[in-house]
Coordinates of C-alpha atoms and ligand atoms in Angstrom, one line a residue:
M1 CA 14.7 -9.1 -16.2
S2 CA 11.8 -10.3 -17.9
T3 CA 9.3 -12.7 -15.7
T4 CA 10.3 -15.8 -17.7
E5 CA 14.2 -15.3 -16.2
I6 CA 12.9 -14.7 -12.8
P7 CA 14.3 -17.9 -10.7
R8 CA 11.5 -20.0 -9.7
L9 CA 11.6 -20.1 -5.6
D10 CA 11.3 -23.4 -3.9
A11 CA 9.4 -22.6 -0.5
A12 CA 8.5 -26.0 0.4
S13 CA 12.0 -26.7 0.3
L14 CA 12.8 -23.1 2.0
R15 CA 10.4 -24.4 5.4
A16 CA 13.6 -26.2 6.0
D17 CA 15.0 -23.3 7.1
F18 CA 12.2 -21.9 9.7
P19 CA 13.1 -24.3 12.2
I20 CA 9.4 -23.0 14.1
L21 CA 7.8 -24.6 10.9
D22 CA 8.5 -28.5 11.7
Q23 CA 6.1 -29.5 13.9
L24 CA 2.5 -30.0 14.3
I25 CA -0.4 -28.0 16.1
G26 CA -3.5 -29.8 17.5
G27 CA -1.9 -32.9 15.4
E28 CA -2.2 -31.2 11.7
R29 CA 1.0 -29.7 10.2
L30 CA 1.3 -25.8 11.1
V31 CA -0.4 -23.6 8.0
Y32 CA 1.5 -20.0 9.6
L33 CA -0.7 -17.8 7.3
D34 CA 0.3 -14.3 9.7
S35 CA 3.9 -13.0 8.2
G36 CA 1.6 -9.9 8.3
A37 CA 1.8 -10.0 11.9
T38 CA 5.7 -11.1 12.4
S39 CA 7.5 -13.6 9.9
Q40 CA 9.0 -16.2 11.2
K41 CA 12.6 -16.4 11.1
P42 CA 14.9 -18.9 9.2
R43 CA 18.0 -21.1 11.6
S44 CA 21.1 -18.5 9.9
V45 CA 19.2 -15.6 11.5
I46 CA 18.5 -17.0 15.1
D47 CA 22.0 -17.7 15.0
A48 CA 23.4 -14.6 14.0
E49 CA 21.7 -13.3 17.5
V50 CA 23.1 -16.2 19.7
A51 CA 26.7 -16.2 17.8
F52 CA 27.0 -12.8 18.2
L53 CA 25.5 -13.1 22.2
T54 CA 27.7 -15.6 22.8
R55 CA 31.1 -14.7 21.1
A56 CA 31.0 -10.3 20.1
N57 CA 28.8 -9.3 23.1
S58 CA 30.1 -6.1 23.6
A59 CA 28.2 -2.0 23.8
V60 CA 29.0 -0.5 21.1
H61 CA 31.1 3.2 19.5
R62 CA 32.5 2.6 23.4
G63 CA 35.5 1.3 25.0
A64 CA 38.7 0.5 23.5
H65 CA 38.4 -3.6 24.3
T66 CA 38.8 -6.0 21.5
L67 CA 35.1 -6.8 21.8
A68 CA 33.8 -3.3 22.3
A69 CA 36.0 -2.6 18.1
E70 CA 33.7 -5.5 17.2
A71 CA 31.0 -5.7 17.9
T72 CA 30.9 -2.0 16.3
D73 CA 32.4 -3.1 13.6
L74 CA 29.3 -5.5 13.1
Y75 CA 26.8 -3.5 13.8
E76 CA 28.0 -0.7 11.4
D77 CA 28.0 -3.4 9.2
A78 CA 25.0 -4.1 9.7
R79 CA 23.6 -0.7 9.5
A80 CA 24.6 -0.5 6.0
T81 CA 23.8 -4.2 5.0
V82 CA 19.8 -3.0 5.7
A83 CA 20.7 0.4 3.9
G84 CA 21.6 -1.0 0.9
F85 CA 18.9 -3.0 0.5
V86 CA 16.5 -0.1 0.7
G87 CA 18.6 1.4 -1.4
A88 CA 19.7 3.4 0.6
A89 CA 24.0 5.3 1.9
P90 CA 24.3 3.9 5.8
E91 CA 24.2 7.5 6.8
N92 CA 20.7 7.6 6.0
L93 CA 19.8 4.7 8.0
V94 CA 18.7 5.5 11.8
W95 CA 17.9 2.3 13.8
T96 CA 14.8 2.3 15.7
S97 CA 12.9 -0.7 17.6
G98 CA 10.9 -0.9 15.2
A99 CA 8.7 1.4 12.6
T100 CA 5.9 2.3 15.7
A101 CA 9.1 4.0 16.9
A102 CA 10.1 5.4 13.2
L103 CA 7.3 7.3 12.8
N104 CA 6.5 8.8 16.3
L105 CA 10.2 9.9 15.9
V106 CA 9.2 11.7 12.9
A107 CA 6.0 13.0 14.2
Y108 CA 7.9 14.1 17.8
S109 CA 10.9 15.9 16.1
I110 CA 8.4 17.7 13.5
G111 CA 6.5 19.0 16.8
N112 CA 9.7 19.8 18.4
A113 CA 10.8 21.8 14.9
T114 CA 7.5 23.6 15.7
A115 CA 8.2 24.7 19.1
G116 CA 11.3 23.0 21.1
R117 CA 14.9 23.6 21.3
G118 CA 15.6 23.0 17.4
A119 CA 12.6 25.2 16.3
P120 CA 14.7 28.7 14.7
A121 CA 17.2 25.8 13.0
S122 CA 14.3 23.5 11.7
A123 CA 11.8 26.3 10.8
P124 CA 10.9 24.4 7.2
L125 CA 9.7 22.1 8.4
A126 CA 7.5 24.0 11.9
L127 CA 4.1 23.3 11.5
H128 CA 1.7 26.1 12.1
P129 CA -1.9 27.2 12.7
G130 CA -4.2 25.7 10.3
D131 CA -1.3 23.3 8.0
E132 CA -2.5 20.2 7.1
I133 CA -1.4 16.9 7.6
V134 CA -2.2 14.2 4.9
V135 CA -3.0 10.1 5.6
T136 CA -4.9 7.8 4.0
E137 CA -7.8 5.9 4.9
S138 CA -6.4 2.9 5.1
E139 CA -3.6 3.4 7.5
H140 CA -2.1 1.4 10.6
H141 CA -2.6 3.0 13.0
A142 CA 1.4 3.4 13.4
N143 CA 1.1 5.6 10.9
L144 CA -2.4 7.4 12.5
I145 CA -2.6 8.3 15.9
P146 CA 1.3 10.1 16.1
W147 CA -0.6 12.8 13.6
Q148 CA -3.6 12.9 15.5
E149 CA -1.4 14.1 18.5
L150 CA 1.2 15.9 16.4
A151 CA -2.0 17.9 14.5
A152 CA -3.6 18.6 18.3
R153 CA -0.3 19.5 19.8
T154 CA 0.4 22.1 17.1
G155 CA -3.2 23.2 16.1
T156 CA -2.4 21.5 12.4
V157 CA -5.5 19.8 10.7
L158 CA -5.5 16.1 10.1
R159 CA -6.9 15.3 6.4
H160 CA -7.1 11.7 4.4
I161 CA -7.7 10.5 1.5
P162 CA -10.3 8.0 0.7
V163 CA -10.0 5.0 -0.7
H164 CA -12.5 3.6 -3.1
D165 CA -14.6 0.5 -2.5
D166 CA -12.3 -2.0 -4.3
G167 CA -9.6 -0.2 -2.0
T168 CA -7.8 1.5 -4.5
L169 CA -6.5 5.1 -3.2
D170 CA -8.7 7.7 -4.9
L171 CA -6.6 9.6 -6.7
D172 CA -8.6 12.4 -7.9
A173 CA -9.6 13.1 -4.0
A174 CA -5.4 13.2 -3.1
A175 CA -5.2 15.4 -5.5
S176 CA -8.0 18.1 -4.3
V177 CA -6.9 16.7 0.1
I178 CA -3.2 18.0 -1.2
G179 CA -3.4 21.6 -1.6
A180 CA -1.4 24.8 -0.7
R181 CA -2.3 24.4 3.3
T182 CA -0.4 20.1 3.2
R183 CA 2.5 20.0 5.1
V184 CA 3.0 16.4 5.4
V185 CA 1.6 13.6 3.7
A186 CA 2.2 10.3 5.2
F187 CA 1.1 7.1 4.0
T188 CA 1.4 3.4 4.2
H189 CA 3.5 1.2 0.6
V190 CA 1.1 -1.5 0.9
S191 CA -2.3 -1.8 3.6
N192 CA -1.7 -4.5 5.9
V193 CA -5.4 -5.1 5.5
L194 CA -5.8 -5.0 1.9
G195 CA -1.9 -5.6 0.2
I196 CA -2.9 -3.2 -2.5
V197 CA 0.5 -1.5 -3.7
N198 CA 0.1 1.7 -3.4
P199 CA 0.8 4.3 -6.2
V200 CA 4.0 5.9 -4.6
V201 CA 5.5 8.1 -7.0
E202 CA 1.7 9.7 -8.0
L203 CA 1.7 10.4 -4.2
V204 CA 5.2 11.8 -4.2
A205 CA 4.4 14.4 -6.9
L206 CA 1.6 15.7 -5.5
A207 CA 3.0 16.1 -2.2
R208 CA 6.3 17.3 -3.6
A209 CA 4.2 20.1 -5.8
V210 CA 2.7 21.9 -2.5
G211 CA 6.8 21.3 -0.8
A212 CA 5.4 18.8 1.5
L213 CA 7.3 16.1 3.6
T214 CA 6.4 13.0 2.6
V215 CA 6.9 9.9 5.3
L216 CA 5.9 6.1 4.0
D217 CA 5.1 3.3 5.9
A218 CA 7.4 1.2 5.0
C219 CA 6.0 -2.6 6.7
Q220 CA 4.5 -4.2 4.3
S221 CA 6.3 -3.7 1.3
A222 CA 10.1 -4.2 2.6
P223 CA 9.4 -7.7 3.1
H224 CA 8.2 -8.7 0.1
L225 CA 9.2 -6.0 -2.7
A226 CA 12.5 -4.9 -4.4
L227 CA 12.8 -1.6 -2.4
D228 CA 14.7 1.6 -3.7
L229 CA 13.8 4.3 -1.5
P230 CA 15.9 6.8 -3.1
A231 CA 14.2 6.1 -6.4
L232 CA 10.8 6.1 -4.8
G233 CA 12.0 10.0 -3.8
V234 CA 10.0 9.8 -0.4
D235 CA 11.5 11.7 1.8
L236 CA 10.8 9.7 5.0
A237 CA 10.2 6.1 5.6
A238 CA 9.9 3.2 7.9
F239 CA 9.5 -0.4 8.5
S240 CA 10.2 -3.1 11.2
G241 CA 12.7 -6.2 11.2
H242 CA 10.5 -8.4 12.6
K243 CA 8.3 -8.7 9.3
M244 CA 10.7 -9.0 7.5
L245 CA 12.8 -12.3 8.3
G246 CA 13.8 -10.3 11.3
P247 CA 14.3 -10.5 14.8
Y248 CA 12.4 -8.5 17.3
G249 CA 13.1 -4.9 18.7
V250 CA 15.1 -3.4 15.9
G251 CA 13.4 -1.5 13.0
A252 CA 14.7 1.4 11.1
L253 CA 14.1 5.5 10.0
Y254 CA 15.1 6.2 6.2
G255 CA 16.0 9.7 5.6
R256 CA 17.1 11.9 3.3
T257 CA 20.2 13.8 3.7
E258 CA 18.7 17.0 4.0
V259 CA 15.5 16.7 6.5
L260 CA 17.5 14.0 8.7
E261 CA 19.8 17.3 9.1
A262 CA 16.9 19.2 9.2
L263 CA 15.5 17.3 11.2
P264 CA 15.4 18.1 15.1
T265 CA 16.0 15.4 17.8
F266 CA 13.8 13.2 19.5
L267 CA 14.9 11.7 22.4
T268 CA 17.9 12.5 24.3
G269 CA 21.1 11.2 26.1
G270 CA 23.9 9.2 26.0
S271 CA 25.8 8.8 22.7
M272 CA 24.3 10.8 20.3
V273 CA 26.0 14.0 21.5
T274 CA 29.1 15.6 20.8
T275 CA 30.2 17.7 24.2
V276 CA 27.6 18.8 27.2
T277 CA 28.0 20.9 30.0
L278 CA 25.6 20.9 32.6
D279 CA 23.5 23.7 30.4
D280 CA 23.7 22.4 26.8
A281 CA 25.0 20.0 24.6
E282 CA 26.1 19.6 21.2
F283 CA 24.6 16.4 18.9
L284 CA 26.5 14.6 16.6
P285 CA 25.6 14.1 13.1
P286 CA 22.8 11.7 11.8
P287 CA 21.6 8.8 12.3
Q288 CA 23.8 8.7 15.2
K289 CA 21.7 12.5 16.6
F290 CA 18.8 9.6 16.8
E291 CA 19.9 7.3 18.6
A292 CA 20.2 8.2 22.1
G293 CA 20.9 5.5 24.4
T294 CA 21.7 1.8 24.4
Q295 CA 21.0 0.8 20.9
P296 CA 19.3 -3.1 20.3
V297 CA 23.1 -4.7 19.0
S298 CA 22.3 -8.3 18.5
Q299 CA 18.8 -7.3 16.9
T300 CA 20.6 -5.1 14.5
I301 CA 23.2 -7.9 13.5
A302 CA 20.6 -10.5 13.4
L303 CA 18.7 -8.3 10.9
A304 CA 21.1 -8.1 8.8
E305 CA 21.4 -11.7 8.1
A306 CA 17.6 -11.6 7.5
V307 CA 18.5 -8.8 5.0
R308 CA 21.2 -11.4 3.2
Y309 CA 18.4 -14.4 3.2
L310 CA 16.4 -12.3 1.6
Q311 CA 19.1 -10.8 -0.7
N312 CA 20.3 -14.2 -1.7
L313 CA 16.9 -15.2 -2.8
G314 CA 16.3 -12.4 -5.1
M315 CA 13.5 -10.1 -4.1
D316 CA 12.1 -10.7 -8.2
A317 CA 12.7 -14.5 -6.6
V318 CA 10.3 -13.2 -3.6
Q319 CA 8.3 -11.3 -5.5
S320 CA 7.6 -13.4 -8.2
H321 CA 6.8 -16.3 -6.0
E322 CA 4.4 -14.2 -3.7
H323 CA 2.5 -13.3 -6.7
T324 CA 1.7 -16.2 -7.5
I325 CA 0.4 -17.2 -4.1
E326 CA -1.9 -14.0 -4.3
R327 CA -3.1 -14.9 -7.6
R328 CA -3.8 -18.2 -6.1
M329 CA -5.2 -17.3 -2.5
M330 CA -8.0 -14.3 -4.3
A331 CA -9.4 -16.3 -6.9
G332 CA -9.5 -19.1 -4.6
L333 CA -11.4 -17.1 -2.0
R334 CA -13.2 -15.3 -4.1
G335 CA -14.8 -18.7 -5.8
I336 CA -16.0 -19.6 -1.7
P337 CA -19.4 -18.2 -1.3
G338 CA -20.1 -16.4 1.5
V339 CA -16.8 -15.0 1.4
R340 CA -15.8 -11.0 0.4
L341 CA -12.7 -9.6 0.4
L342 CA -11.6 -6.2 1.4
G343 CA -9.9 -4.7 -1.9
D344 CA -11.0 -7.0 -4.6
A345 CA -9.1 -4.7 -6.8
E346 CA -8.3 -6.0 -10.3
G347 CA -5.4 -5.0 -12.2
V348 CA -3.6 -3.7 -9.0
S349 CA -0.1 -4.5 -7.9
R350 CA -0.1 -7.1 -4.4
V351 CA 1.4 -9.2 -2.3
G352 CA 0.6 -11.7 -1.2
L353 CA -1.9 -10.6 1.6
A354 CA -5.9 -11.1 1.5
S355 CA -8.5 -10.0 4.6
F356 CA -12.2 -11.4 3.9
D357 CA -15.0 -11.6 6.2
V358 CA -17.0 -14.9 5.9
D359 CA -20.7 -14.1 5.8
G360 CA -22.4 -14.9 9.0
V361 CA -19.3 -15.8 11.0
H362 CA -17.8 -13.6 13.4
A363 CA -13.7 -13.6 12.5
H364 CA -12.5 -15.1 15.9
D365 CA -14.6 -18.2 15.3
V366 CA -13.2 -18.4 11.5
G367 CA -9.9 -18.3 13.2
Q368 CA -10.4 -20.8 16.4
F369 CA -11.8 -22.7 13.0
L370 CA -9.1 -22.3 10.9
D371 CA -6.9 -23.3 14.2
A372 CA -8.2 -26.4 15.0
R373 CA -6.5 -27.3 11.5
G374 CA -3.8 -26.4 11.9
I375 CA -3.7 -22.8 9.9
A376 CA -2.4 -19.7 11.3
V377 CA -4.3 -16.4 10.2
R378 CA -5.1 -13.4 12.0
V379 CA -8.4 -11.7 13.2
G380 CA -10.0 -8.5 14.1
H381 CA -9.3 -5.1 12.7
H382 CA -5.5 -5.6 12.4
C383 CA -4.5 -1.9 14.1
A384 CA -6.7 -0.8 10.9
K385 CA -10.5 0.1 12.7
P386 CA -11.3 3.2 10.5
L387 CA -10.4 1.3 7.5
H388 CA -13.2 -1.3 8.7
A389 CA -15.2 1.1 8.9
R390 CA -15.1 2.2 5.7
F391 CA -16.2 -1.4 4.5
G392 CA -18.4 -1.5 7.6
I393 CA -17.5 -4.1 9.6
T394 CA -15.6 -4.2 13.0
A395 CA -13.3 -7.3 12.1
S396 CA -12.2 -9.7 9.4
V397 CA -10.0 -12.3 8.7
R398 CA -6.5 -11.8 7.0
A399 CA -3.9 -14.8 5.9
S400 CA -0.2 -13.4 5.1
A401 CA 2.7 -15.1 2.9
S402 CA 6.5 -15.3 2.9
V403 CA 9.2 -16.6 1.0
F404 CA 8.4 -20.0 2.7
T405 CA 4.3 -19.8 2.2
T406 CA 3.9 -22.8 -0.2
E407 CA 0.9 -23.5 -3.0
D408 CA -0.5 -26.2 -0.2
D409 CA -0.2 -23.9 2.5
V410 CA -3.5 -21.7 0.1
D411 CA -5.2 -25.3 -0.8
A412 CA -5.1 -26.2 3.3
L413 CA -6.6 -22.4 3.6
L414 CA -9.2 -22.7 0.9
E415 CA -10.4 -25.7 1.9
G416 CA -10.7 -24.6 5.6
V417 CA -12.4 -22.3 4.3
S418 CA -15.4 -23.6 2.8
G419 CA -16.0 -25.0 5.0
V420 CA -16.6 -22.7 8.1
R421 CA -20.1 -21.5 6.9
A422 CA -21.6 -25.2 7.2
Y423 CA -19.8 -25.7 10.5
F424 CA -21.1 -23.2 11.9
G425 CA -24.1 -23.8 10.6
V426 CA -25.1 -20.7 8.5
G427 CA -26.0 -19.7 4.6
A428 CA -27.0 -24.1 3.9
Ligands
PMP501 N1 2.9 -0.3 9.6 C1 2.0 -1.6 9.2 C2 1.6 -1.2 7.7 C3 2.2 -2.5 9.8 O1 1.9 -3.7 9.2 C4 2.5 -2.4 11.1 C5 2.9 -3.8 12.2 N2 1.1 -5.0 12.2 C6 3.7 -1.4 11.4 C7 3.3 0.2 10.7 C8 3.6 -1.1 12.9 O2 5.3 -1.9 12.9 P1 5.6 -2.0 14.6 O3 4.3 -3.3 15.3 O4 6.9 -3.7 14.6 O5 5.6 -1.5 15.2

């Protein structure tokens, strides 16, 4: 489809679908630019969760009564809908409580392949002292600390691919960091600080060439880009519902069939077994073998509704809208004296997210100044301390968009940021 055929998304009218936006903050219209932390939820998503709890609530996959059967159908339909959204089959999608849980699941399961009960059967995934795990310098802590912990538990070495000054990944360095000892390459699709879309296909090719497992953090891409995880070729991928117009408490791990079959379990308990004796247990096939315990049923159903909302808009339209917002935001911020953008690379794909530093004013002061004007942004290190250290700062201001972000929202941000330094008496 050419760009001209992509339907335009009318963000100003979409605002009416998001009840939270219809309020004043300190007397000002709410300009919500913190969707990178968590997006707002359309009425249909809120209603879907309430409707399930009001009319169909029941535990799934057990019980012979009518409500249990209905809940199970809705829950498995939700899995099919969310899997389809990322180009996957339902059996390739494991429900988790979020991306952090999904990434920890993978790291702990690989640890169990190394030293747990699953060890003999999953030998290809086992790590040995001296093996290497590779991440990037731009990871969210959720895709960094689980690997640090796994490396410490298994005596393996954690290495990283650096980023250039403009925020892009150093692919030359990647080609030498990923080598014969690399067993896992875990990287983010889109940095939650830089907004830059990483070259997934190139990284997967480097990892495949040495037989390493690839783990994609798709938290910041799933809400904004048309995703086809099987086509990207990654082995595993994680994302969170609450960042993609869905509720809290639910996320997913996508995995290729062979990989999910080979990965040993992490959490064990009810709902994931075929037979159990006092001494032993046999597990269900994936995805259930990773879904021990009572599942977040109302949340999965509401997440499926969020996916339907995005699908109705069309992910091409979402992407194109956010591209317009991103260009306006980046160009505007670039033009404000004293503002330094993190990851100001030319000619790269981005989502609608920009982080910046205002010379002489602490990020928290910028955040408060904007809040007084009804503008909600995120301030701090955004759970990416190493990346901030790379840019020589401890905190930044992040503005991030969603489908309901309008050009007026961006203009309000730009006007606000333009006034920050004068207000704080800096660099006049
Ligand atoms: N990865 C990235 C890139 C993120 O932005 C986030 C959330 N800020 C996470 C992982 C963790 O997601 P959650 O807190 O929903 O588990």
